[in-house]
XYZ file of C-alpha atoms in Angstrom:
617
model
C 0.393 16.357 16.272
C -0.202 19.411 14.067
C 3.022 20.578 12.423
C 1.981 24.097 11.368
C 4.077 25.935 13.949
C 7.149 23.904 13.000
C 6.936 24.214 9.236
C 6.013 27.921 8.973
C 9.524 29.247 9.733
C 11.066 26.819 7.238
C 8.935 27.230 4.138
C 10.911 30.119 2.649
C 14.042 27.959 2.677
C 12.661 25.458 0.131
C 11.607 25.462 -3.498
C 7.882 25.665 -4.210
C 6.762 25.950 -0.569
C 3.105 26.022 -1.629
C 3.234 22.262 -2.157
C 3.636 21.706 1.587
C 0.828 23.825 3.063
C -2.500 22.550 1.700
C -5.478 24.898 1.581
C -5.975 24.672 -2.189
C -9.320 25.371 -3.824
C -11.327 22.162 -3.704
C -9.468 20.599 -0.768
C -11.695 19.130 1.926
C -11.259 19.957 5.605
C -13.415 18.305 8.259
C -13.768 18.633 12.025
C -11.609 15.995 13.703
C -14.111 15.173 16.450
C -16.803 14.363 13.870
C -14.644 11.874 11.967
C -14.523 8.147 12.818
C -11.938 6.902 10.304
C -9.036 8.947 8.979
C -7.303 7.840 5.791
C -3.920 9.227 4.672
C -3.661 8.719 0.910
C 0.082 8.606 0.215
C 1.574 9.149 -3.214
C 5.237 8.030 -3.178
C 6.537 10.858 -5.322
C 6.452 14.648 -5.327
C 3.366 16.840 -5.143
C 3.668 17.985 -8.762
C 3.549 14.368 -9.959
C 1.050 13.020 -7.443
C -1.449 15.820 -7.988
C -1.658 14.726 -11.628
C -2.768 11.216 -10.670
C -6.402 10.510 -11.513
C -6.808 7.628 -9.069
C -6.039 9.878 -6.118
C -8.577 12.451 -7.327
C -11.302 9.818 -7.592
C -10.741 8.093 -4.230
C -10.123 11.377 -2.401
C -13.506 12.728 -3.455
C -15.308 9.403 -3.023
C -14.165 8.722 0.531
C -14.869 12.288 1.574
C -18.519 11.950 0.526
C -18.892 9.919 3.732
C -19.346 12.419 6.560
C -17.571 10.328 9.163
C -14.598 9.374 6.939
C -11.825 11.806 6.041
C -9.314 11.218 3.285
C -6.267 13.495 3.210
C -3.342 13.762 0.779
C 0.314 13.001 1.523
C 3.256 13.329 -0.854
C 6.966 12.586 -0.693
C 8.827 15.785 0.259
C 11.591 16.959 -2.037
C 15.164 16.580 -0.794
C 15.474 20.158 0.495
C 12.337 19.984 2.629
C 13.013 16.435 3.808
C 16.386 17.546 5.170
C 14.680 20.294 7.170
C 11.990 17.893 8.394
C 14.595 15.508 9.743
C 16.668 18.318 11.235
C 13.678 19.781 13.090
C 11.938 16.480 13.990
C 8.932 17.169 11.793
C 7.038 13.952 10.980
C 5.447 13.287 7.627
C 2.048 14.963 7.650
C -1.154 15.249 5.627
C -1.975 18.459 3.771
C -5.583 18.985 4.843
C -5.088 18.926 8.636
C -1.277 19.187 8.844
C -1.527 16.272 11.297
C 1.180 13.605 11.522
C 0.495 10.542 9.376
C 1.196 8.131 12.242
C -1.966 9.390 13.998
C -4.223 8.190 11.165
C -6.308 5.020 11.156
C -5.324 3.936 7.671
C -2.257 4.802 5.584
C -2.694 3.883 1.928
C -0.106 4.031 -0.837
C -0.660 3.852 -4.573
C 1.901 1.682 -6.362
C 2.218 3.189 -9.820
C 5.836 2.336 -10.596
C 8.371 -0.133 -9.290
C 11.052 2.513 -8.821
C 8.939 4.277 -6.194
C 9.466 1.452 -3.678
C 12.316 3.097 -1.756
C 10.207 6.254 -1.463
C 7.566 4.205 0.353
C 10.085 3.152 2.977
C 11.360 6.713 3.245
C 7.843 8.028 3.824
C 7.079 5.375 6.451
C 10.318 6.280 8.203
C 9.508 10.003 8.069
C 6.089 9.211 9.507
C 7.566 7.254 12.407
C 5.733 4.087 11.350
C 7.680 0.794 11.619
C 8.771 -0.404 8.180
C 7.735 -4.005 8.737
C 4.125 -5.009 9.325
C 5.202 -7.507 12.000
C 6.701 -4.684 14.068
C 3.472 -2.675 14.318
C 2.082 -4.781 17.137
C -1.539 -5.675 17.800
C -2.928 -2.147 18.064
C -5.379 -1.608 15.246
C -3.958 1.563 13.746
C -2.385 2.471 11.507
C -3.235 -0.140 8.900
C -0.687 0.278 6.084
C -1.937 -0.901 2.705
C -1.497 -0.310 -1.019
C -3.332 -0.438 -4.331
C -2.485 0.411 -7.909
C -1.097 -1.459 -10.920
C 2.107 -2.708 -9.240
C -0.021 -4.626 -6.742
C -0.326 -7.259 -9.484
C 2.973 -8.493 -8.024
C 3.406 -6.998 -4.547
C 5.707 -9.774 -3.303
C 8.914 -7.653 -3.190
C 7.018 -5.400 -0.738
C 5.032 -8.102 1.061
C 6.583 -7.722 4.516
C 6.133 -3.938 4.616
C 2.347 -3.894 4.121
C -0.582 -5.141 6.156
C -2.695 -5.705 3.061
C -3.027 -4.982 -0.659
C -6.076 -4.120 -2.763
C -6.241 -5.738 -6.193
C -7.991 -3.963 -9.048
C -10.333 -0.995 -9.019
C -10.817 0.713 -5.707
C -14.104 2.578 -5.735
C -16.111 -0.156 -4.006
C -13.541 -2.206 -2.110
C -11.931 0.763 -0.324
C -15.223 1.725 1.277
C -15.938 -1.910 2.173
C -12.553 -2.106 3.889
C -13.104 1.169 5.732
C -16.551 0.045 6.869
C -15.019 -3.150 8.258
C -12.319 -1.136 9.996
C -14.893 1.214 11.534
C -16.963 -1.681 12.889
C -13.945 -3.518 14.287
C -12.561 -0.318 15.784
C -15.854 0.143 17.602
C -15.599 -3.434 18.848
C -12.023 -2.985 20.083
C -10.536 -5.540 17.676
C -6.818 -6.188 17.286
C -4.772 -5.771 14.123
C -4.588 -9.514 13.459
C -8.350 -9.890 13.943
C -8.970 -7.105 11.439
C -6.547 -8.582 8.898
C -8.116 -12.029 9.068
C -11.542 -10.467 8.510
C -10.263 -8.170 5.722
C -8.835 -11.187 3.875
C -12.424 -12.382 3.357
C -13.333 -9.262 1.379
C -12.981 -10.040 -2.347
C -9.995 -8.225 -3.801
C -8.014 -7.907 -0.558
C -4.710 -9.748 -0.165
C -3.134 -10.058 3.287
C 0.429 -11.317 2.609
C 1.139 -12.347 6.209
C -1.511 -15.075 5.812
C 0.464 -16.826 3.048
C 3.644 -18.891 3.285
C 6.001 -19.068 0.297
C 8.335 -22.013 -0.306
C 11.006 -22.383 -2.976
C 12.695 -25.057 -5.095
C 16.449 -25.529 -4.834
C 16.892 -23.624 -8.117
C 15.290 -20.532 -6.544
C 11.928 -20.700 -8.294
C 8.706 -20.712 -6.277
C 7.470 -24.099 -5.115
C 4.152 -22.996 -3.613
C 2.222 -20.148 -2.017
C 0.154 -21.647 0.790
C -2.673 -19.797 2.587
C -3.503 -20.253 6.249
C -6.082 -19.001 8.793
C -8.846 -19.584 6.248
C -7.418 -17.086 3.758
C -8.525 -17.718 0.149
C -6.139 -19.671 -2.079
C -6.632 -17.160 -4.893
C -7.433 -13.461 -4.651
C -9.383 -12.044 -7.572
C -9.131 -8.389 -8.533
C -12.112 -6.068 -8.159
C -13.762 -4.253 -11.031
C -16.648 -1.806 -11.305
C -19.247 -2.898 -13.813
C -21.044 0.227 -15.041
C -18.877 3.211 -15.974
C -21.916 5.489 -16.174
C -22.859 4.729 -12.568
C -19.437 4.557 -10.936
C -18.471 7.568 -8.826
C -16.574 10.370 -10.568
C -15.650 13.713 -8.957
C -17.501 16.873 -9.925
C -14.432 18.911 -8.967
C -10.709 18.464 -8.388
C -8.351 20.045 -5.903
C -6.710 22.891 -7.865
C -3.010 23.175 -6.949
C -1.261 26.433 -6.135
C 1.759 25.334 -8.177
C 2.048 23.938 -11.678
C 1.825 20.152 -11.879
C 2.902 17.681 -14.551
C -0.596 17.427 -16.021
C -2.064 20.792 -15.152
C -5.549 20.278 -16.528
C -8.898 18.647 -15.941
C -9.090 14.950 -16.783
C -12.118 12.961 -17.861
C -11.818 9.172 -17.862
C -13.774 7.974 -20.895
C -13.251 4.208 -20.711
C -11.386 1.449 -18.877
C -9.631 -1.532 -20.339
C -8.266 -2.070 -23.825
C -9.364 -4.137 -26.813
C -5.937 -4.339 -28.448
C -3.855 -7.025 -26.750
C -0.355 -5.638 -27.350
C 1.764 -8.421 -25.902
C 4.204 -6.180 -24.022
C 1.557 -3.951 -22.438
C 0.733 -4.788 -18.828
C -1.954 -2.122 -18.478
C -3.838 -3.507 -21.461
C -4.367 -6.791 -19.594
C -4.584 -5.555 -15.990
C -7.475 -3.208 -16.734
C -9.640 -5.593 -18.733
C -12.572 -5.865 -19.364
C -13.247 -3.018 -21.783
C -15.950 -0.638 -20.515
C -17.035 2.746 -21.885
C -18.837 5.762 -20.529
C -21.721 7.064 -22.601
C -21.288 10.338 -24.519
C -23.853 11.983 -22.246
C -21.911 11.049 -19.105
C -18.603 12.214 -20.585
C -20.061 15.524 -21.706
C -21.716 16.212 -18.342
C -18.635 15.345 -16.332
C -16.393 17.477 -18.557
C -18.644 20.493 -18.108
C -18.797 19.965 -14.344
C -15.021 19.745 -14.024
C -14.290 22.772 -16.190
C -16.958 24.879 -14.481
C -15.798 23.980 -10.964
C -12.025 24.157 -11.461
C -11.550 26.881 -14.065
C -9.094 24.755 -16.045
C -8.634 25.865 -19.650
C -7.679 22.410 -20.844
C -9.317 19.024 -20.496
C -8.009 15.611 -21.465
C -10.142 12.650 -22.486
C -8.122 9.950 -20.788
C -7.880 6.186 -21.231
C -5.489 3.548 -22.521
C -6.788 4.154 -26.053
C -9.277 7.007 -26.310
C -9.777 6.675 -30.060
C -11.146 3.142 -29.466
C -14.258 4.604 -27.850
C -17.068 3.344 -30.058
C -18.968 6.646 -29.875
C -16.078 9.105 -29.873
C -17.397 11.171 -32.793
C -20.787 11.529 -31.109
C -19.045 12.471 -27.859
C -16.992 15.176 -29.551
C -19.986 16.538 -31.449
C -21.761 17.173 -28.173
C -18.729 18.418 -26.262
C -16.897 20.725 -28.668
C -19.492 23.555 -28.781
C -19.139 23.974 -25.005
C -15.347 23.820 -25.137
C -15.089 26.255 -28.036
C -17.480 28.759 -26.456
C -15.435 28.680 -23.237
C -12.078 28.576 -25.072
C -11.096 25.322 -23.420
C -8.492 23.213 -25.185
C -9.128 19.506 -25.706
C -6.382 16.879 -25.718
C -6.767 13.252 -26.700
C -3.825 11.205 -25.472
C -3.390 7.575 -26.448
C -4.393 7.967 -30.096
C -3.745 5.050 -32.432
C -2.555 5.474 -35.994
C -5.044 2.937 -37.367
C -8.085 5.032 -36.467
C -6.651 8.537 -36.782
C -8.258 10.853 -39.351
C -7.972 14.387 -40.669
C -11.357 15.134 -39.138
C -10.184 13.971 -35.721
C -7.008 16.054 -35.996
C -9.009 19.144 -36.945
C -11.311 18.628 -33.991
C -8.573 18.374 -31.388
C -6.975 21.537 -32.762
C -10.170 23.510 -32.267
C -8.688 26.112 -29.899
C -4.935 25.734 -30.271
C -2.649 23.230 -31.911
C -1.327 20.446 -29.717
C 1.498 18.038 -30.501
C 1.006 14.571 -31.910
C 2.924 11.561 -30.638
C 2.711 8.016 -31.926
C 4.215 4.738 -30.765
C 5.115 2.266 -33.538
C 7.102 0.394 -30.815
C 9.091 -1.600 -33.414
C 10.910 -0.672 -36.617
C 9.715 -3.510 -38.860
C 6.364 -5.042 -39.630
C 7.625 -8.471 -38.591
C 8.451 -7.278 -35.083
C 5.254 -5.239 -34.818
C 3.433 -8.507 -35.551
C 5.456 -10.286 -32.853
C 4.301 -7.774 -30.252
C 0.760 -7.707 -31.712
C 0.834 -3.980 -32.305
C -1.521 -4.480 -35.267
C -0.329 -1.311 -36.974
C 0.988 -1.365 -40.544
C 3.558 0.925 -42.106
C 0.887 2.063 -44.549
C -1.206 3.277 -41.598
C 1.824 4.973 -40.036
C 2.568 6.831 -43.252
C -1.070 7.759 -43.798
C -1.197 9.240 -40.321
C 2.073 11.111 -40.810
C 0.802 12.611 -44.065
C -2.375 13.812 -42.352
C -0.241 15.449 -39.662
C 2.061 17.108 -42.203
C -0.926 18.421 -44.160
C -2.329 19.778 -40.919
C 0.773 21.879 -40.257
C 2.795 19.608 -38.024
C 6.556 19.581 -38.503
C 7.562 17.759 -35.331
C 6.947 14.025 -34.982
C 7.652 12.022 -31.835
C 8.051 8.284 -32.263
C 8.324 5.814 -29.403
C 10.069 2.470 -29.792
C 11.307 -0.359 -27.606
C 14.617 -2.158 -27.892
C 15.240 -5.718 -26.744
C 11.838 -7.095 -27.708
C 11.539 -10.885 -28.078
C 12.975 -12.184 -31.412
C 14.453 -8.753 -32.239
C 17.415 -8.736 -34.680
C 19.626 -6.149 -36.405
C 17.155 -5.648 -39.235
C 14.520 -4.590 -36.691
C 16.929 -2.060 -35.188
C 17.856 -0.630 -38.596
C 14.144 -0.519 -39.360
C 13.666 2.187 -36.704
C 16.016 4.511 -38.602
C 14.566 3.545 -41.964
C 11.021 4.244 -40.819
C 12.020 7.718 -39.625
C 13.807 8.385 -42.922
C 10.762 7.356 -44.935
C 8.730 9.839 -42.899
C 11.232 12.561 -43.765
C 10.892 11.726 -47.456
C 7.095 11.735 -47.118
C 7.180 15.190 -45.543
C 8.904 16.700 -48.557
C 6.582 14.822 -50.915
C 3.479 16.229 -49.205
C 2.310 19.120 -51.358
C 0.330 20.955 -48.669
C 3.006 20.678 -45.967
C 4.098 23.864 -44.131
C 6.304 25.749 -46.594
C 9.717 27.016 -45.569
C 9.943 24.662 -42.618
C 11.996 21.548 -41.990
C 10.870 18.367 -40.308
C 12.208 17.192 -36.957
C 11.711 13.595 -35.838
C 12.393 12.649 -32.237
C 12.955 8.953 -31.616
C 12.674 7.785 -28.016
C 13.855 4.232 -27.377
C 12.984 2.435 -24.154
C 14.461 -0.878 -23.070
C 11.848 -3.631 -23.082
C 10.820 -4.674 -19.570
C 8.982 -8.031 -19.284
C 6.052 -7.613 -16.912
C 3.687 -9.957 -15.034
C 0.269 -10.638 -16.541
C 1.436 -10.228 -20.130
C 2.284 -12.788 -22.830
C 5.903 -11.711 -22.426
C 6.096 -12.479 -18.691
C 8.116 -15.564 -19.693
C 10.735 -13.616 -21.684
C 14.209 -12.446 -20.611
C 15.356 -8.850 -20.670
C 18.484 -8.253 -22.748
C 21.673 -7.456 -20.876
C 23.689 -4.243 -20.923
C 26.195 -5.312 -23.598
C 23.466 -6.478 -25.959
C 21.685 -3.167 -25.522
C 24.805 -1.110 -26.224
C 25.420 -3.034 -29.443
C 21.868 -2.383 -30.613
C 21.982 1.294 -29.713
C 25.182 1.714 -31.690
C 23.640 -0.115 -34.645
C 20.668 2.256 -34.586
C 22.899 5.343 -34.711
C 24.970 3.878 -37.546
C 21.790 3.054 -39.484
C 20.782 6.718 -39.799
C 21.985 8.176 -43.092
C 24.433 11.094 -42.593
C 22.154 13.465 -44.543
C 19.342 12.876 -42.024
C 21.231 13.090 -38.756
C 20.252 16.705 -38.140
C 16.594 15.886 -38.717
C 16.495 12.810 -36.460
C 17.208 13.012 -32.738
C 17.558 9.789 -30.780
C 17.265 9.378 -27.021
C 17.040 6.322 -24.800
C 16.401 5.370 -21.236
C 19.145 4.471 -18.766
C 19.665 0.701 -18.903
C 20.131 0.270 -15.152
C 16.747 1.858 -14.499
C 15.017 -0.554 -16.896
C 16.981 -3.472 -15.460
C 15.944 -2.637 -11.900
C 12.352 -2.208 -13.061
C 12.447 -5.732 -14.504
C 13.925 -7.163 -11.288
C 11.291 -5.565 -9.070
C 8.417 -6.271 -11.485
C 9.023 -10.044 -11.493
C 10.576 -10.417 -8.051
C 9.528 -12.357 -4.982
C 9.694 -11.891 -1.204
C 13.441 -12.425 -1.131
C 13.743 -8.874 -2.496
C 12.228 -7.369 0.666
C 15.603 -6.976 2.464
C 17.211 -5.760 -0.783
C 14.761 -2.862 -1.018
C 15.308 -1.979 2.624
C 19.096 -2.113 2.217
C 19.013 0.012 -0.946
C 16.991 2.612 0.931
C 19.423 2.537 3.853
C 22.223 2.971 1.317
C 20.598 6.248 0.293
C 18.275 5.288 -2.561
C 15.072 7.266 -3.063
C 13.397 8.932 -6.026
C 14.911 6.149 -8.127
C 12.750 7.104 -11.117
C 14.472 10.504 -11.215
C 17.719 10.326 -13.189
C 19.373 12.971 -10.982
C 18.787 10.822 -7.881
C 19.139 7.318 -9.267
C 22.271 5.547 -8.020
C 22.570 1.960 -9.154
C 25.610 1.396 -6.945
C 23.295 1.605 -3.922
C 21.261 -1.234 -5.367
C 24.251 -3.294 -6.420
C 25.638 -3.127 -2.884
C 22.217 -4.137 -1.555
C 22.007 -7.152 -3.878
C 25.506 -8.200 -2.878
C 24.816 -7.776 0.846
C 21.680 -9.909 0.599
C 23.264 -12.569 -1.619
C 20.787 -11.949 -4.447
C 21.628 -12.191 -8.156
C 19.300 -9.694 -9.884
C 19.799 -11.395 -13.249
C 17.758 -14.317 -11.861
C 14.717 -12.069 -11.997
C 15.467 -9.985 -15.095
C 17.531 -11.956 -17.599
C 16.314 -15.558 -17.653
C 13.637 -17.216 -19.746
C 10.837 -18.694 -17.627
C 9.143 -21.972 -18.457
C 5.398 -22.180 -19.013
C 4.959 -24.486 -16.030
C 6.939 -22.372 -13.547
C 5.006 -21.143 -10.515
C 5.318 -17.366 -10.575
C 5.372 -15.254 -7.383
C 2.060 -13.688 -8.475
C 0.180 -16.832 -9.562
C -2.099 -16.734 -6.502
C -3.383 -13.314 -7.624
C -6.102 -13.415 -10.267
C -6.400 -10.481 -12.670
C -9.053 -12.422 -14.609
C -6.920 -13.200 -17.707
C -6.141 -16.934 -17.928
C -2.469 -17.936 -17.769
C -3.201 -20.397 -20.578
C -4.087 -17.395 -22.756
C -0.717 -15.787 -22.013
C 1.012 -19.044 -22.980
C -0.905 -19.244 -26.273
C -0.123 -15.616 -27.049
C 3.568 -16.132 -26.273
C 3.682 -19.095 -28.618
C 1.881 -17.120 -31.316
C 4.354 -14.262 -30.911
C 7.258 -16.576 -31.680
C 5.622 -17.413 -35.006
C 5.325 -13.667 -35.825
C 1.542 -13.982 -36.009
C -0.983 -11.432 -34.785
C -4.166 -11.851 -32.779
C -7.162 -9.687 -33.797
C -8.430 -7.107 -31.342
C -11.472 -7.868 -29.216
C -14.013 -6.191 -31.490
C -12.795 -8.215 -34.472
C -12.673 -11.639 -32.798
C -12.632 -12.999 -29.256
C -9.213 -14.458 -28.426
C -10.450 -16.290 -25.334
C -8.576 -14.392 -22.621
C -11.214 -15.490 -20.096
C -12.035 -12.161 -18.464
C -15.679 -11.818 -19.431
C -16.359 -15.501 -18.792
C -15.170 -15.158 -15.198
C -17.376 -12.183 -14.433
C -20.439 -13.276 -16.399
C -20.218 -10.635 -19.110
C -20.608 -11.151 -22.842
C -17.696 -10.506 -25.174
C -18.129 -8.184 -28.162
C -19.200 -11.093 -30.337
C-alpha cells in the first residue's frame, strides 16, 4: 500500500511536513519488481533526531549497495501527524517508497536509549504489525528485529522481537539478509528461519531461551533449546580502514539535531571509566588511518555540501595520529570554508594548538565532563583526570577567548558523600577565580559556568552494574546541598541544571530489567506513554500504574545492590569483556584506586584475548 494519496491533503496541517515525504538528495529509490528483500530501518524517535544517527547512515548505504536489497528509512511521527494517521487509517510507512511497513520483509529497529521502548510498540501498532512475536504466525515476513547498544540487555523487550543483533552490524546484517533471501526462495516458515538465524554468530533469538527465577526474584538460569547456542557473542569488524563507510549521506530538507557531515575516526575506548557503558560495549579500540579519514571527509563534504564536519568517536583526542590527520585535513577544510568540530575531547590531552586548529574557520564551544567534584570520587569512577589538568585546560580556553564553560557531572555515584557534592561547586568557583587571574583573558567580559548534573544510572557491562541507584529523597538532599555550597557572590556566574529523577530511575529499571518487564512496557504504552525521553511527553504516572497493574516493584531493578555471584538477565550475552574484570574493577573502585588506560598498561579485560588480537603492550 502506497500512502501518497492519503498523506498529501494532510501535510499542511502538521509542523515540518517535509520530514514525512522523502525525496531528499542522496535518498535511494529502487524499482520494486527488481528487489528481493525489503528492509525497513526504523528509528524510534523523530526524523530530526534519527537523521542525525550515524549507524542508520552506514547501514542504509551498505545494504543499498546490493542491487536486489532495498533499505528504506522509517521514523516515529510527531504527535500531530500521528493523530491524523490514526484518524485517516494511514499505516506507518517508509520514506523512499511511501509503502506501508507491514509489507516489508524485514523491520529493524535501532535501540539507542531505554526510554524509546514505548515508541517501538507505538510504531509496530501504527504499522499494523502484532506487538508480540508469537502472534505473527508462521509466515516468514515481516521479521522484526533490533540492534544497537541497548541490545546488550534486550530482555525487557524479548517477547516483542523475533531476534536481536549483538555488536557491530556491517557484516552480520548482510549475512542475516542473505539467509532470509535463501529461505524465502525455499518457502521456509518463520520458525525455520529463526532456528537457522540463531546459528549466525551475533544473532540472539529470545524465543529459543527459557528463563527461570529464584524465589527472591533473581534469575536462576537462562536455558537454550532447539540447538541454540548457550552464549551469544557480539560481532565486531576488525579493520576500520576496510570496513564500509558511505561516500554520501541523505541530506534532509529540514534542520536536524546534528546538521553536518560526520566522520567516524575510531571505535572503542582505551579509558575504562567505570560508569561508562559505551566504553566497554564498543571495545576493542580500533582506529582509521589518517589517509582514510581525510579521504572520507573530502568525499562526504563534496557530495553533501555540508559546511561542517565532525570527527566522531567516544574519545577523538585519543586517536594516536590525530595531529597527522589534522595536518592533512585542515588545508582542504580551510580552502572550502568548512568548519571542523571535535566532540569527546578529554582535558588530559587538550592543548592550545588543538584549540587553535578546531577554531580554524569559526569558534565553537568547548564542553568538558569532570563527572565528579573531588579527586577522590574521580578516582572511584576511574576518570583519570586531575584538577591540575582541568585547570590547565580551562586556562587554555580562557586565553583562547572562551568565556562560557559547560561542565558535566553525575550525582549518586558509588561512595559519594557531601564533600563530593560540595566539590562540584568549589571546582566551578576555582575556575571563576582562574578566569580573572588569566592575564590574556577576554577583557570586559564576565565568565559564565553552566553545570549540568545527571543522576547516575548503573548499566549492564560496566564495573558499576552491581551498584544501586540512589532514591528520590537522597537525590533531593544532594541537589539542595549543591545549591547551598555555591557562594552567594558566584550565584550569577554559575547556573545549575539537572535531569528529572523519574526519567533516570526508569532508565535504570529498563537497563537492568528482565522479561517480567515486557507486560509493564506494553501497559505503559497503553496508558499513553510514548516519547518518554522528551520531558514534555514524559508521564511517570503512566509507568507507575503499569508497575502496579503488573505487580512489579521497580526498585528491585534500580535501587538494590547486586552480589557478584548473581546471575544477571544478560549473562548469556557476551560483549567480550570478562565479568571477572568487572568484579575486580568494582572492588578497586571501592578502594578509591584507579586503573591505567589501555595504552599505559593492560588491565586484563579479556577482549583482545577472545578475538585473537594483541593488546597495546
